[in-house]
């Protein structure tokens, strides 16, 4: 299992993750990203179907704000 969340203070609102993985990431009125499924809690496993999109978004984020873990975030 893999989990993801956004380190929001590192996000520069470029919009890339939402374009690449719209089922995983959304952004607020300031353009700062968060995870759709659990409102950035990072406790919902990334589904098989979304994993390629996740990897693309993860490697595309210019600031490393997308975090990944094999255990749920606290
Ligand atoms: S790709 Fe990174 S910097 Fe761009 S909106 Fe997503 S989390 Fe923020």
Short mmCIF file of C-alpha atoms and ligand atoms in Angstrom, two decimals:
data_model
loop_
_atom_site.label_atom_id
_atom_site.label_comp_id
_atom_site.label_asym_id
_atom_site.label_seq_id
_atom_site.Cartn_x
_atom_site.Cartn_y
_atom_site.Cartn_z
CA UNK A 1 0.00 0.00 0.00
CA UNK A 2 1.08 3.53 -0.74
CA UNK A 3 -0.25 6.73 0.72
CA UNK A 4 0.17 10.32 -0.34
CA UNK A 5 -0.40 13.80 0.94
CA UNK A 6 0.78 17.30 0.07
CA UNK A 7 3.27 19.19 2.19
CA UNK A 8 1.23 22.31 1.62
CA UNK A 9 3.83 24.81 2.81
CA UNK A 10 6.10 23.53 0.01
CA UNK A 11 3.46 23.74 -2.74
CA UNK A 12 3.90 26.65 -5.17
CA UNK A 13 0.47 26.23 -6.78
CA UNK A 14 1.76 25.20 -10.19
CA UNK A 15 -1.28 22.98 -10.80
CA UNK A 16 0.71 20.11 -12.30
CA UNK A 17 -0.36 17.35 -9.93
CA UNK A 18 -4.03 18.10 -10.48
CA UNK A 19 -3.57 17.98 -14.25
CA UNK A 20 -1.69 14.68 -14.09
CA UNK A 21 -3.70 12.96 -11.37
CA UNK A 22 -7.09 14.68 -11.02
CA UNK A 23 -8.54 11.79 -9.03
CA UNK A 24 -5.81 12.18 -6.42
CA UNK A 25 -5.14 15.89 -6.20
CA UNK A 26 -7.23 19.05 -6.17
CA UNK A 27 -6.31 22.59 -5.25
CA UNK A 28 -7.94 25.18 -3.05
CA UNK A 29 -8.86 28.80 -3.91
CA UNK A 30 -5.19 29.78 -3.53
CA UNK A 31 -4.03 27.02 -5.84
CA UNK A 32 -2.46 25.01 -3.04
CA UNK A 33 -2.91 21.29 -3.60
CA UNK A 34 -4.42 18.68 -1.30
CA UNK A 35 -5.50 15.06 -1.68
CA UNK A 36 -9.06 14.63 -2.91
CA UNK A 37 -9.95 11.39 -1.21
CA UNK A 38 -9.14 12.30 2.36
CA UNK A 39 -8.73 16.09 2.40
CA UNK A 40 -4.96 15.76 2.69
CA UNK A 41 -5.00 13.42 5.66
CA UNK A 42 -2.86 10.91 3.75
CA UNK A 43 -4.69 7.93 5.19
CA UNK A 44 -6.43 6.58 2.06
CA UNK A 45 -4.41 4.02 0.06
CA UNK A 46 -3.63 4.90 -3.55
CA UNK A 47 -5.57 2.48 -5.74
CA UNK A 48 -3.88 0.29 -8.36
CA UNK A 49 -5.64 2.27 -11.08
CA UNK A 50 -4.19 5.55 -9.85
CA UNK A 51 -0.67 4.41 -9.15
CA UNK A 52 0.85 5.34 -12.52
CA UNK A 53 -0.70 8.79 -12.33
CA UNK A 54 0.58 9.12 -8.80
CA UNK A 55 4.13 8.29 -9.86
CA UNK A 56 4.00 10.81 -12.70
CA UNK A 57 2.71 13.53 -10.42
CA UNK A 58 5.20 12.65 -7.70
CA UNK A 59 8.17 12.92 -10.06
CA UNK A 60 6.80 16.04 -11.76
CA UNK A 61 6.24 18.21 -8.69
CA UNK A 62 8.86 20.97 -8.93
CA UNK A 63 9.22 21.40 -5.19
CA UNK A 64 8.91 17.87 -3.82
CA UNK A 65 5.71 18.84 -2.04
CA UNK A 66 4.04 15.53 -2.88
CA UNK A 67 4.83 13.09 -0.12
CA UNK A 68 4.58 9.31 -0.26
CA UNK A 69 4.63 6.64 2.38
CA UNK A 70 4.00 2.92 2.69
CA UNK A 71 2.12 3.56 5.92
CA UNK A 72 -0.74 6.01 6.57
CA UNK A 73 0.36 9.50 7.56
CA UNK A 74 -0.29 10.46 11.17
S1 LIG B 1 2.83 19.68 -8.50
FE1 LIG B 1 3.70 20.21 -6.48
S2 LIG B 1 3.93 22.45 -6.49
FE2 LIG B 1 2.55 21.90 -8.20
S3 LIG B 1 0.47 22.11 -7.35
FE3 LIG B 1 1.10 19.96 -7.08
S4 LIG B 1 2.03 19.85 -5.01
FE4 LIG B 1 1.90 22.01 -5.62
#
